[in-house]
Coordinates of C-alpha atoms and ligand atoms in Angstrom, one line a residue:
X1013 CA -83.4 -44.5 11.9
X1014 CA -79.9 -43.2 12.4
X1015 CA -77.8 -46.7 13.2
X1016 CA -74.1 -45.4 14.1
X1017 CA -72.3 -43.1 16.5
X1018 CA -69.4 -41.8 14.8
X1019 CA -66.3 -41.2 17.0
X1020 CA -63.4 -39.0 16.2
X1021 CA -60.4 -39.7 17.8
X1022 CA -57.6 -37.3 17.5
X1023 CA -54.2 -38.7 18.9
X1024 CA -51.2 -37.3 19.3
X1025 CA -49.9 -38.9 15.9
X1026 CA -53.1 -39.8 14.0
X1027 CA -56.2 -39.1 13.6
X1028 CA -58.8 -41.5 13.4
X1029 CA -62.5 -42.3 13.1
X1030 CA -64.7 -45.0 14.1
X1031 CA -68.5 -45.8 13.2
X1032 CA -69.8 -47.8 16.7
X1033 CA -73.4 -49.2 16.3
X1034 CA -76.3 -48.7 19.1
X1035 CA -74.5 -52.1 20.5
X1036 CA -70.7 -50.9 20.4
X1037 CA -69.6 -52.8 17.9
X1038 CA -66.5 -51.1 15.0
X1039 CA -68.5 -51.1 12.0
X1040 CA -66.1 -48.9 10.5
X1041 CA -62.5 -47.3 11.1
X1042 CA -59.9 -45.6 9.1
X1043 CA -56.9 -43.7 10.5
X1044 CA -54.2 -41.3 9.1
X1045 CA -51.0 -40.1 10.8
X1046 CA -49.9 -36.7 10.3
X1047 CA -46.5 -35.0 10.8
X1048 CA -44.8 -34.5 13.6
X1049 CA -42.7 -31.3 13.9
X1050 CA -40.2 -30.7 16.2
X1051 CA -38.5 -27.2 16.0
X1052 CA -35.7 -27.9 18.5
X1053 CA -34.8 -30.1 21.1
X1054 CA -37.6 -30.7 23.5
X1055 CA -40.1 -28.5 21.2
X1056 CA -43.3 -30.5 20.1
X1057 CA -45.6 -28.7 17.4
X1058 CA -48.7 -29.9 15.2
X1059 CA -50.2 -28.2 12.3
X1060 CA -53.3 -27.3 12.7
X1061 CA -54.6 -27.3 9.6
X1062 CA -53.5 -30.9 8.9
X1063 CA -55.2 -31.9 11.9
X1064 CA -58.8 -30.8 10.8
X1065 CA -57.8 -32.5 7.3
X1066 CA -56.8 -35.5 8.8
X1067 CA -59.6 -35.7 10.6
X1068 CA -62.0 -34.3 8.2
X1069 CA -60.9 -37.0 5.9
X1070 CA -60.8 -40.2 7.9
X1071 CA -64.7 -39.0 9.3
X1072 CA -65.3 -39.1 5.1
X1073 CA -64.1 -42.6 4.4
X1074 CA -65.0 -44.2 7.4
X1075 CA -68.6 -43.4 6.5
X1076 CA -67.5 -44.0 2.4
X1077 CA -66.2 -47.8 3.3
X1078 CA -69.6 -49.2 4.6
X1079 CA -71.6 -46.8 2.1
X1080 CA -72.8 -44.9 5.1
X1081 CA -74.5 -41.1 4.8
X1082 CA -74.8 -38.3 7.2
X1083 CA -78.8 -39.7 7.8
X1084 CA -77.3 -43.0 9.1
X1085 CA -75.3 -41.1 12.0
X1086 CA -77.4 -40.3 15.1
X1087 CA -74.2 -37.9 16.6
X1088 CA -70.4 -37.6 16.6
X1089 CA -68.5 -38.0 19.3
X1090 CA -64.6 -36.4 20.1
X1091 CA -62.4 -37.5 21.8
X1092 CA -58.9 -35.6 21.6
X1093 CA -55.2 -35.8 22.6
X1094 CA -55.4 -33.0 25.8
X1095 CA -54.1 -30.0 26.5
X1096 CA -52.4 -28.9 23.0
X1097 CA -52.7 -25.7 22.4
X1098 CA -54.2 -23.7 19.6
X1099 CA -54.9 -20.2 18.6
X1100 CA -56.5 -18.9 15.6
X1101 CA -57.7 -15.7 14.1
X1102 CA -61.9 -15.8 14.5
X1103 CA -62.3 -13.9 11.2
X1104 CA -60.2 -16.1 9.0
X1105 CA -60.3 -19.4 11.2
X1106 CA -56.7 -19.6 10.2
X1107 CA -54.1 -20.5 13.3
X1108 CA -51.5 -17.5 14.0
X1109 CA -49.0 -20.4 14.7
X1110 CA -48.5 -24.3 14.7
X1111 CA -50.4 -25.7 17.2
X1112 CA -47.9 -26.3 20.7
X1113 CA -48.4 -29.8 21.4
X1114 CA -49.0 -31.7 25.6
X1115 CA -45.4 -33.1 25.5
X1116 CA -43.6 -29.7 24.3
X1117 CA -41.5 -28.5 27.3
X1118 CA -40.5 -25.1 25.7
X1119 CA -42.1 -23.0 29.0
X1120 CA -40.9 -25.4 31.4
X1121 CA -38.3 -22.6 32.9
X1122 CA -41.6 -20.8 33.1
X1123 CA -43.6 -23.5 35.2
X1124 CA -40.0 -23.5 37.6
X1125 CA -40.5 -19.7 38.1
X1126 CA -43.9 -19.9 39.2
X1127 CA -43.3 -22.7 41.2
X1128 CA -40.7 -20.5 43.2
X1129 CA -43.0 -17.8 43.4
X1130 CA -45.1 -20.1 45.4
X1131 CA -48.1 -20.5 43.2
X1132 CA -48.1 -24.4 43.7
X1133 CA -50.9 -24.5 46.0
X1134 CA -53.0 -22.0 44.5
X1135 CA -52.9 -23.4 40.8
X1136 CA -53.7 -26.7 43.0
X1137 CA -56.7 -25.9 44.6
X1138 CA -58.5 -24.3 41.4
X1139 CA -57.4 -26.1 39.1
X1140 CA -56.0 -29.6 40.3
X1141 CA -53.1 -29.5 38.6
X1142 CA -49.7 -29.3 39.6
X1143 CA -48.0 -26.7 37.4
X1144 CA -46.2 -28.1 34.6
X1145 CA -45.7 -27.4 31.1
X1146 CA -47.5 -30.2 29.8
X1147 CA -50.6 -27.9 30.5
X1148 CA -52.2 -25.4 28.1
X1149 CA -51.8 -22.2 30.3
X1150 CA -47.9 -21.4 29.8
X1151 CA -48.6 -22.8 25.9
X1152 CA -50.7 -20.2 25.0
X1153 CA -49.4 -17.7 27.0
X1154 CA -46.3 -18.4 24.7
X1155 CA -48.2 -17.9 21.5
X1156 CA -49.4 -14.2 22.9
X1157 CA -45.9 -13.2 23.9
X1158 CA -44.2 -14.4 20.8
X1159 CA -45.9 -14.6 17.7
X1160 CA -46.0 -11.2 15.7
X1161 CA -49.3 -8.9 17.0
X1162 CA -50.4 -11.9 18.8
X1163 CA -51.2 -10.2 22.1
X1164 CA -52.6 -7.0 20.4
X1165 CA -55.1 -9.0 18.3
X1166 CA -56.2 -11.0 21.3
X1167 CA -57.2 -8.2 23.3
X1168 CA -59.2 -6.3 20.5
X1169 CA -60.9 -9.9 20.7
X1170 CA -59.4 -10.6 17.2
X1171 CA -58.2 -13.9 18.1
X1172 CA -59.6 -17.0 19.8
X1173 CA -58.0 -20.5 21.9
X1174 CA -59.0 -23.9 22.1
X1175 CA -57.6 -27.4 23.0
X1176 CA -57.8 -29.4 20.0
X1177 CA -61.6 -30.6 20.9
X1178 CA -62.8 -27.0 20.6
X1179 CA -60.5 -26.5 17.1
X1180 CA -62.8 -29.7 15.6
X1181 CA -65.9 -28.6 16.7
X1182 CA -65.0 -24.8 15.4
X1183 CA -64.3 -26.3 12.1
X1184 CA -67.1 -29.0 11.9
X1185 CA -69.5 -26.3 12.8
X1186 CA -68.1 -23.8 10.3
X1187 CA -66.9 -21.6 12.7
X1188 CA -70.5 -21.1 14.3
X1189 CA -69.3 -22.9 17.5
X1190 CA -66.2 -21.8 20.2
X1191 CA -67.0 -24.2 22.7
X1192 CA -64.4 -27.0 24.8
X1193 CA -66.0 -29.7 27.4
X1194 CA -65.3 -29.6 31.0
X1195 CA -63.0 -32.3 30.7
X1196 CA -60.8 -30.4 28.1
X1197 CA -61.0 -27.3 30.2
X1198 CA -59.8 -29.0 33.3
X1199 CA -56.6 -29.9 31.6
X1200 CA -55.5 -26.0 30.6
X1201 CA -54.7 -24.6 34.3
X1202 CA -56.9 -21.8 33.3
X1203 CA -60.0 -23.7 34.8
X1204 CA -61.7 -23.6 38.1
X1205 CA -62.9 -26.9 38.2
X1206 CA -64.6 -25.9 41.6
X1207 CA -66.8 -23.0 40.6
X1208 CA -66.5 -24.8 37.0
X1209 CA -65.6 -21.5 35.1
X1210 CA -62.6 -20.2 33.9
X1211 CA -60.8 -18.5 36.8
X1212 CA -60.4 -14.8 36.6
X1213 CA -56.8 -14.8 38.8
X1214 CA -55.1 -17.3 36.8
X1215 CA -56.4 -15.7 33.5
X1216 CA -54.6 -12.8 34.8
X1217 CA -51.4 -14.7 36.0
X1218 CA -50.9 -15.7 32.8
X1219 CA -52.2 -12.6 31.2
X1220 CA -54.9 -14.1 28.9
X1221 CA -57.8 -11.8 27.4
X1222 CA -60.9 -13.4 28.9
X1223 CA -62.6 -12.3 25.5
X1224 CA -60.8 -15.5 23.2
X1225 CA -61.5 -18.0 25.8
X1226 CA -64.4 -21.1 24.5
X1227 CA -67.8 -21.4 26.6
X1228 CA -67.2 -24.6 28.5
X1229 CA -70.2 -27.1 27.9
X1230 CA -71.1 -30.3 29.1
X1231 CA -69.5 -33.3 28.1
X1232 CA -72.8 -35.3 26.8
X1233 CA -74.9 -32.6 25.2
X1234 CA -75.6 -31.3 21.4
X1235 CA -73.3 -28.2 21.4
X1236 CA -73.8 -28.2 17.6
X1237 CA -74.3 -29.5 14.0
X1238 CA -71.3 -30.2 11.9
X1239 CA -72.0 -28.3 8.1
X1240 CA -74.1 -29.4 5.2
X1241 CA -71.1 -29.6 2.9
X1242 CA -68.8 -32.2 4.8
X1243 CA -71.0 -34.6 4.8
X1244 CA -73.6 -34.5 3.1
X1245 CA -76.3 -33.4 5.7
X1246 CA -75.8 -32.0 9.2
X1247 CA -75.3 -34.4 12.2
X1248 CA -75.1 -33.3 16.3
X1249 CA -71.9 -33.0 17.7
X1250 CA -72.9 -34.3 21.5
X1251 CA -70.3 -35.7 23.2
X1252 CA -67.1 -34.4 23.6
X1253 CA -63.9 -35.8 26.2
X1254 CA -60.2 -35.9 26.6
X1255 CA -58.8 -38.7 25.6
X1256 CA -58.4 -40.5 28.9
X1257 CA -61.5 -39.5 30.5
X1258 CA -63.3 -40.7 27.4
X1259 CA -62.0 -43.8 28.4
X1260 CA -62.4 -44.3 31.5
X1261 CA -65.9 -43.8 30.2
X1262 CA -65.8 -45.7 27.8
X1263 CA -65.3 -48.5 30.4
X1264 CA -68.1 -47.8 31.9
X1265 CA -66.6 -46.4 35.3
X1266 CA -69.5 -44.0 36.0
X1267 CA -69.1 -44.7 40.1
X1268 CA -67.4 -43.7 43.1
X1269 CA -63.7 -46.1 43.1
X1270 CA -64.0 -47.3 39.3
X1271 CA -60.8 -47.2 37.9
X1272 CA -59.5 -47.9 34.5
X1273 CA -55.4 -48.6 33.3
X1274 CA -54.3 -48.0 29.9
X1275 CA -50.9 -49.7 29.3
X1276 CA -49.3 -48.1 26.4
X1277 CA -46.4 -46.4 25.9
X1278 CA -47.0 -44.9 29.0
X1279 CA -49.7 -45.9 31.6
X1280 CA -52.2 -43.4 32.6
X1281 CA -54.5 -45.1 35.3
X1282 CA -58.1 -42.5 36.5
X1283 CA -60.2 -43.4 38.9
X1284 CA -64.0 -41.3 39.5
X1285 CA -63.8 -40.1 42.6
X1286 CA -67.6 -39.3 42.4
X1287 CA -69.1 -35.4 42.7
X1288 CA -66.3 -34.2 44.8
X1289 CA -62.9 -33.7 44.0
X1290 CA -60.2 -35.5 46.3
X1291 CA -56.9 -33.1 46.0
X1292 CA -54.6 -35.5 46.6
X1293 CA -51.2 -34.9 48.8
X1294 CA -48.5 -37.6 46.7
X1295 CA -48.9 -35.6 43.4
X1296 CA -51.6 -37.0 41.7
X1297 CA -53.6 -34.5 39.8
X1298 CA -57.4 -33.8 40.2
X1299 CA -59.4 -33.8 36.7
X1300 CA -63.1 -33.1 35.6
X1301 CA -64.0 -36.7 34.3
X1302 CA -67.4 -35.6 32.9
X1303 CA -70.1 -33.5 33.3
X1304 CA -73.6 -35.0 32.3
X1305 CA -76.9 -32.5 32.6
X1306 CA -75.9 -30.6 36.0
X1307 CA -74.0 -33.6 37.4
X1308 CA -70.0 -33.5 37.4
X1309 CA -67.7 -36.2 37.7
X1310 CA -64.5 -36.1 39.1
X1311 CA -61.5 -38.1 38.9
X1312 CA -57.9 -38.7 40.0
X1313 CA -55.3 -39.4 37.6
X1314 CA -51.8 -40.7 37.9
X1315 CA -49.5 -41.5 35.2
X1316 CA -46.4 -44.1 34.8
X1317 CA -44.0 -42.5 32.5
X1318 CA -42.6 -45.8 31.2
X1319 CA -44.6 -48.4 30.3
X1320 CA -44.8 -50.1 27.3
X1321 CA -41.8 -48.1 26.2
X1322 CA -39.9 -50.4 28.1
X1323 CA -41.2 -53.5 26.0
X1324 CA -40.0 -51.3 23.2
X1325 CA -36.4 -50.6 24.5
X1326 CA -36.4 -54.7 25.1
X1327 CA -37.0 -54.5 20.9
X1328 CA -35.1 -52.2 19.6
X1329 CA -32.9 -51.5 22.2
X1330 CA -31.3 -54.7 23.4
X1331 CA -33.0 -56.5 20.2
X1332 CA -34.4 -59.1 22.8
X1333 CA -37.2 -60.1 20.2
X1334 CA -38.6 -58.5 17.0
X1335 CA -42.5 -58.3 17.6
X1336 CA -43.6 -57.0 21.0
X1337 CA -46.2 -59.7 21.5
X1338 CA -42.7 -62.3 22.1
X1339 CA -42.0 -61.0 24.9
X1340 CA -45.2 -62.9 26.3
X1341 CA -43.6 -66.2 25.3
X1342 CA -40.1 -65.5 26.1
X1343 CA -41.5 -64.6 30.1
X1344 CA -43.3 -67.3 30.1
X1345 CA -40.4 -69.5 29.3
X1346 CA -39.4 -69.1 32.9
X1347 CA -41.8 -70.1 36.2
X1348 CA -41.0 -66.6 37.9
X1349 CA -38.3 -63.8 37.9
X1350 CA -36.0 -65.6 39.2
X1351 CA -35.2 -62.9 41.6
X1352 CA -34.4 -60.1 38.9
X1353 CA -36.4 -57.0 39.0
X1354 CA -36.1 -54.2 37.0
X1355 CA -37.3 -50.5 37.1
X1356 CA -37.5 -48.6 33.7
X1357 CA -36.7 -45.2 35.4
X1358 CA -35.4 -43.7 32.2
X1359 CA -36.5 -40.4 32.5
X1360 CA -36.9 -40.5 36.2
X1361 CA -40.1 -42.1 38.0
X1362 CA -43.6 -40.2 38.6
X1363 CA -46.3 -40.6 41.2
X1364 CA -45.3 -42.0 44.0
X1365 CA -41.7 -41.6 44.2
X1366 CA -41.3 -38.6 42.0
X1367 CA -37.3 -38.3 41.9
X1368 CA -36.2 -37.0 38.1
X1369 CA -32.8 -38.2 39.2
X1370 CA -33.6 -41.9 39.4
X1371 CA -32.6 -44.1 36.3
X1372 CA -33.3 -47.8 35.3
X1373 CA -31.7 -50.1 37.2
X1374 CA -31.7 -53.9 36.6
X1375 CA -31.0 -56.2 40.2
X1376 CA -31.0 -59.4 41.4
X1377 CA -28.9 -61.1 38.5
X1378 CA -27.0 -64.4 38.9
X1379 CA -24.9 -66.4 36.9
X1380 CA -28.5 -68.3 36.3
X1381 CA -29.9 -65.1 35.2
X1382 CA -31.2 -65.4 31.5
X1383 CA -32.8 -63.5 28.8
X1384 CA -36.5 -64.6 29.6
X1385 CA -35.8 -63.7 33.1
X1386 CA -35.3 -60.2 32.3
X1387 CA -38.2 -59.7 29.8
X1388 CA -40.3 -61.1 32.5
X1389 CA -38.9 -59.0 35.1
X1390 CA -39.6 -55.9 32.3
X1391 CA -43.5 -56.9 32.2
X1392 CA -43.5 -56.9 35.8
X1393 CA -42.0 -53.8 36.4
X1394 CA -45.3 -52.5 34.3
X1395 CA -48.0 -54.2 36.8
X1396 CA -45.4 -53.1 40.2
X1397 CA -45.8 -49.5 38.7
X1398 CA -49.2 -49.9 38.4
X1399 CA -49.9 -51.3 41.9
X1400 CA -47.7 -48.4 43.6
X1401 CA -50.2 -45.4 42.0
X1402 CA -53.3 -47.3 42.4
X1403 CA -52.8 -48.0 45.9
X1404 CA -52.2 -44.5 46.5
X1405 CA -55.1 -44.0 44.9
X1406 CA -57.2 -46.0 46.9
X1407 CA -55.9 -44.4 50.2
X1408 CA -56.4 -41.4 48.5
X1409 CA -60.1 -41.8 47.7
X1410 CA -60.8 -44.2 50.7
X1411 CA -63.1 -46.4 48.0
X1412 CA -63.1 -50.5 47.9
X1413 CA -62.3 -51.3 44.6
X1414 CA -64.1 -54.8 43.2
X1415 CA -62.0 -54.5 39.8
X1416 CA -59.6 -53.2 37.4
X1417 CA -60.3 -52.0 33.7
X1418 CA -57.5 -52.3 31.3
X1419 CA -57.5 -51.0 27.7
X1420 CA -54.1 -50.3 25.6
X1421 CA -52.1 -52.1 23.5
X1422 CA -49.9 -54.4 25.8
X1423 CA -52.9 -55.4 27.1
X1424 CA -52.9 -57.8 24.3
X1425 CA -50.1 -59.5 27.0
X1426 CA -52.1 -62.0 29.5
X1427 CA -49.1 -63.0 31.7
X1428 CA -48.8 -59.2 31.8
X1429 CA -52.3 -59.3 33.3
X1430 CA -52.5 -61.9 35.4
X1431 CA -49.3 -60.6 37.2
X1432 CA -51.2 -57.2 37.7
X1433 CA -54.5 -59.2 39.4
X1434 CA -51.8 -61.1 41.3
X1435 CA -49.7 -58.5 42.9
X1436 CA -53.2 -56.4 43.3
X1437 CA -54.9 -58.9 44.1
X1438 CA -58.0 -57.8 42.3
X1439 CA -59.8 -59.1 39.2
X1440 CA -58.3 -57.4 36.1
X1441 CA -61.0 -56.8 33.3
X1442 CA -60.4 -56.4 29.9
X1443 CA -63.4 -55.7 27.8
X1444 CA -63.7 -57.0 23.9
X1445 CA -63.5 -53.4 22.8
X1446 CA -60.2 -52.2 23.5
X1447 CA -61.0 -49.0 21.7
X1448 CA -62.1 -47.2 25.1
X1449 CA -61.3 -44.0 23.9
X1450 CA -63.1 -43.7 20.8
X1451 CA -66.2 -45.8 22.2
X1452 CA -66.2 -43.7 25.6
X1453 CA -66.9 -40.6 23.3
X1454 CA -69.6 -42.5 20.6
X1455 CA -71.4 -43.2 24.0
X1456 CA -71.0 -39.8 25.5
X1457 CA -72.7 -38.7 22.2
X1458 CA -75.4 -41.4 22.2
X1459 CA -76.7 -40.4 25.5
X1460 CA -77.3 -37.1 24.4
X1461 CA -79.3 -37.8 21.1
X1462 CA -81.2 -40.6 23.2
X1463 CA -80.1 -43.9 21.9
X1464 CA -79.3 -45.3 25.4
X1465 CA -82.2 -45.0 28.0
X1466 CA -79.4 -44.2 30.6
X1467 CA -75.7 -45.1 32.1
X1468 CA -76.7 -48.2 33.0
X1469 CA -78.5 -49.2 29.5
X1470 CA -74.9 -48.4 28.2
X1471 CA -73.1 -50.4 30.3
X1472 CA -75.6 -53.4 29.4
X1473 CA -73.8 -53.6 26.0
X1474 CA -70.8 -54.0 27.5
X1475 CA -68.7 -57.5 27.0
X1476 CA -66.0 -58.6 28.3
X1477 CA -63.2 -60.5 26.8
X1478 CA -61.5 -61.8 29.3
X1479 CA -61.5 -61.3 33.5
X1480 CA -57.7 -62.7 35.1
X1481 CA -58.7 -63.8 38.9
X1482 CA -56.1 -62.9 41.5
X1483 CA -54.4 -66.6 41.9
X1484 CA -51.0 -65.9 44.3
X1485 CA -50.7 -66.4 47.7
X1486 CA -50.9 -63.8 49.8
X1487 CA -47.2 -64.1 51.1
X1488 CA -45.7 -64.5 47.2
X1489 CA -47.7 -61.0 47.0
X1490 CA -45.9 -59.4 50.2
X1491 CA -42.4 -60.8 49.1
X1492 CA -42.3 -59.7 45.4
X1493 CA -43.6 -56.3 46.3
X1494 CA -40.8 -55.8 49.3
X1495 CA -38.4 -57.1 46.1
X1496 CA -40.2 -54.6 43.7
X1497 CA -39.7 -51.6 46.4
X1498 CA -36.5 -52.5 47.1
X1499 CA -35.2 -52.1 44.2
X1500 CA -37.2 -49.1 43.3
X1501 CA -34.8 -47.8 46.3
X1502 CA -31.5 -48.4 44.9
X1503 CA -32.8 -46.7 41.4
X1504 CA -33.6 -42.9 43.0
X1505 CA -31.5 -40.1 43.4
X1506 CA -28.8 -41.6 41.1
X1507 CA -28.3 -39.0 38.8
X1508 CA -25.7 -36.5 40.5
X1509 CA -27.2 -32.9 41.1
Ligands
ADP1806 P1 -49.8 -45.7 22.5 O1 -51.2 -45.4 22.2 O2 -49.2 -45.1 23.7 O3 -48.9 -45.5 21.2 P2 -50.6 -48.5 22.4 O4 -51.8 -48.5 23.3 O5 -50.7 -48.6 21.0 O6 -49.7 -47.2 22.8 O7 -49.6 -49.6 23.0 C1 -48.3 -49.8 22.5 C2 -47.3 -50.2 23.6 O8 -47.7 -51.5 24.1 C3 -45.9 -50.3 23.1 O9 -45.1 -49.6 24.0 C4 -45.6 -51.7 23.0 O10 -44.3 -52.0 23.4 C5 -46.6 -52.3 24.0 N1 -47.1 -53.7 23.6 C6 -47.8 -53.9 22.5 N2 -48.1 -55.3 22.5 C7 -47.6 -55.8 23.6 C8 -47.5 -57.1 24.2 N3 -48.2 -58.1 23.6 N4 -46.9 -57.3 25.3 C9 -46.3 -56.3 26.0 N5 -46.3 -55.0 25.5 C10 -46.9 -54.8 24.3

């Protein structure tokens, strides 16, 4: 009796795997980073190759360290860093070029030209994206119009694409599978995530032969077996999600207003909007969560640029403290903000201001004004953000949220946390397993091969680690959010242009 769901996890600087057991417990995780190559300014590529190593090898040890075999794994899951684009030539499985990663802005002049040309609504309405070059459409268009033969090869059918979901499975099924999930496919701007197919009018906007696009399966389901030789015997790849949709189901948010944060570097908040998708009219983007037998999920997503990055400019920045986790003590040091707030506009602010001329701003100081007062008004500034695209959110949707689910790494931070159930007033959950990711996808696959009866039998292995209760008076609430927005105000538009 197989005992362990094997999730691969492949981030945008490691790849990792984890062995879960039937109760979603880490029997078993090894991780390796791989290079990062960055051709010019504002360029972001991967190797390929070293990604399927990478992976391939951590999936090896992992099972190595517990003296695990192939017979003791029911399914794998993947979970993968989204929208990084790959091409590779079907005869040879070899990529025609380094993979172009999610945060490589080389076609956004392209994005601003089709912007102008007035495709915004269009590419919003199929696909629920707005158009950006985060996305894999203008990434592999790229790859047909500039590498040697490229767009030649494609059209004789020569040549195939995939996110980096649908490069694992290729490899782990030795080249017997071109599939990507919905999830995956949602993220490209090359998917209809309406009549759930790729859409034939953007294919030809961005002139891509049909013929080297994956079959899009669900996102619990066996799609495959991964080879003999890697491990031994074959196991069912059957679950398969982007990184934050695995997530979000990997907190178990399977219903109508669930909502999940993650607070790292960035914050990336979803919430399942149920079997239709809500377009929504302050820029948040429309996403496939999941799709399970014939039922799809959707979900909206919303993303805060800066996040924990601004914990890390406190670090190395202004050398405030030397471990992140200080800044817990140094804000607690201090009963409240003492007036100072502080908005880490760096590179501009997202969803729901979205003004790429704002920059940080720090207000409010006082001759009284000290250290801990601005590291507290810095982890603030993280739960503020967070309240401003959730309650869009929640108009957007029209749902009554009960609670919020928080994974990521400052999430280690409870002052952080209790501040975000006190200016949301909502309970803030954060479950024992703070590997939502990896565990979303090891229960994605689970479901398929049958070792959960259902959603619901997942979400009865679920624990919690801690809840933080909304405790602040509802007129604290009002006058540190008019303090927050306030000085959100003075930050935009302060770039001259
Ligand atoms: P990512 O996956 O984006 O690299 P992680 O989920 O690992 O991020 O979280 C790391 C981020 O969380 C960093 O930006 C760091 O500054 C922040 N962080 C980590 N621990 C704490 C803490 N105890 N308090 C506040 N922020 C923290």
């Amino acid at each position: 009796m197989a005992r362990y769901l094997m999730a691969l996890d492949q981030g945008t600087t490691s790849s990792r795997c984890i062995l879960f057991d039937l109760s979603g417990n880490i029997c078993s995780m090894v991780a390796k980073e791989f290079p990062q190559i960055f051709p010019k300014e504002g360029w972001v590529e991967h190797d390929a190759c070293q990604i399927w190593e990478t992976q391939l090898e951590v999936a090896q040890k992992a099972l190595e360290k517990i003296g695990a075999t192939a017979a003791d794994v029911a399914a794998i899951g993947i979970t993968n860093q989204r929208e990084t684009t790959v091409v590779w030539d079907k005869a040879t499985g070899k990529p025609i070029a380094n993979a172009i990663v999610w945060q490589c802005r080389r076609t956004a002049e392209e994005c601003d030209k089709l912007k102008e040309r007035g495709y915004t609504d269009v590419v919003r309405q199929k696909t629920g994206l707005l158009i950006d070059s985060y996305f894999s459409a203008t990434k592999l268009q790229w790859l047909l119009d500039h590498v040697d033969g490229a767009r030649q090869k494609a059209e004789r059918g020569e040549l195939l694409f995939g996110t980096i979901d649908c490069w694992l499975i290729w490899n782990l099924t030795g080249g017997k599978v071109h599939a990507t999930d919905v999830s995956n496919a949602a993220r490209t701007m090359l998917y209809n995530i309406n009549t759930l197919e790729w859409d034939s009018e953007l294919l030809e906007l961005f002139d891509i032969p049909a013929c080297m696009m994956p079959e899009v399966v669900p996102s619990s389901g066996v799609l495959g077996y991964s080879e003999k030789a890697l491990f031994g015997s074959t196991i069912p790849i059957a679950g398969v999600a982007g990184d934050q949709q695995a997530a979000l189901f990997g907190q178990c948010c399977y219903h109508k207003g669930d909502a999940k944060n993650t607070y790292g570097t960035g914050g990336f908040l979803l919430m399942n909007t149920g079997e239709t998708p809500v377009f929504s009219e302050n820029g948040l983007v429309t996403t496939i969560a999941w799709k399970i037998g014939d039922k799809v999920n959707y979900a909206l997503e919303g993303s805060v640029f800066v996040c924990g990055a601004a914990v890390q400019w406190l670090r190395d920045g202004l050398q405030l403290f030397a471990n992140a986790a200080d800044s817990e003590a140094m804000a607690a040091a201090v009963p409240d903000n003492g007036g100072v707030y502080m908005v880490p506009a760096f590179v501009g602010l997202g969803a729901p201001y979205w003004d790429p001329y704002a920059r940080g701003a720090i207000l409010g100081l006082t001759r009284g004004t000290t250290r801990n007062h601005l590291v507290r008004a810095v982890l603030e500034s993280m739960a503020f953000q967070t309240h401003d695209v959730l309650s869009i959110m929640q108009k957007e949707v029209g749902a009554d949220m009960t609670a919020l689910q928080v994974d990521g790494g400052a999430t280690a931070n409870n002052l952080l946390l209790q501040f975000q159930a006190d200016i949301l007033g909502l309970p803030i959950l954060r479950p024992s397993c703070i590997e939502t990711t990896a565990l979303g996808a090891a229960n994605l696959a689970g479901l398929a091969v049958g070792c959960f009866a259902s959603m619901e039998d997942i979400a009865k292995h679920r624990h919690m680690d801690r809840t933080f209760t909304p405790d602040m008076a509802e007129e604290t609430r009002a006058s540190k959010l008019n303090g927050w927005h306030r000085a959100v105000g003075r930050s935009l538009d302060w770039i001259e242009h």
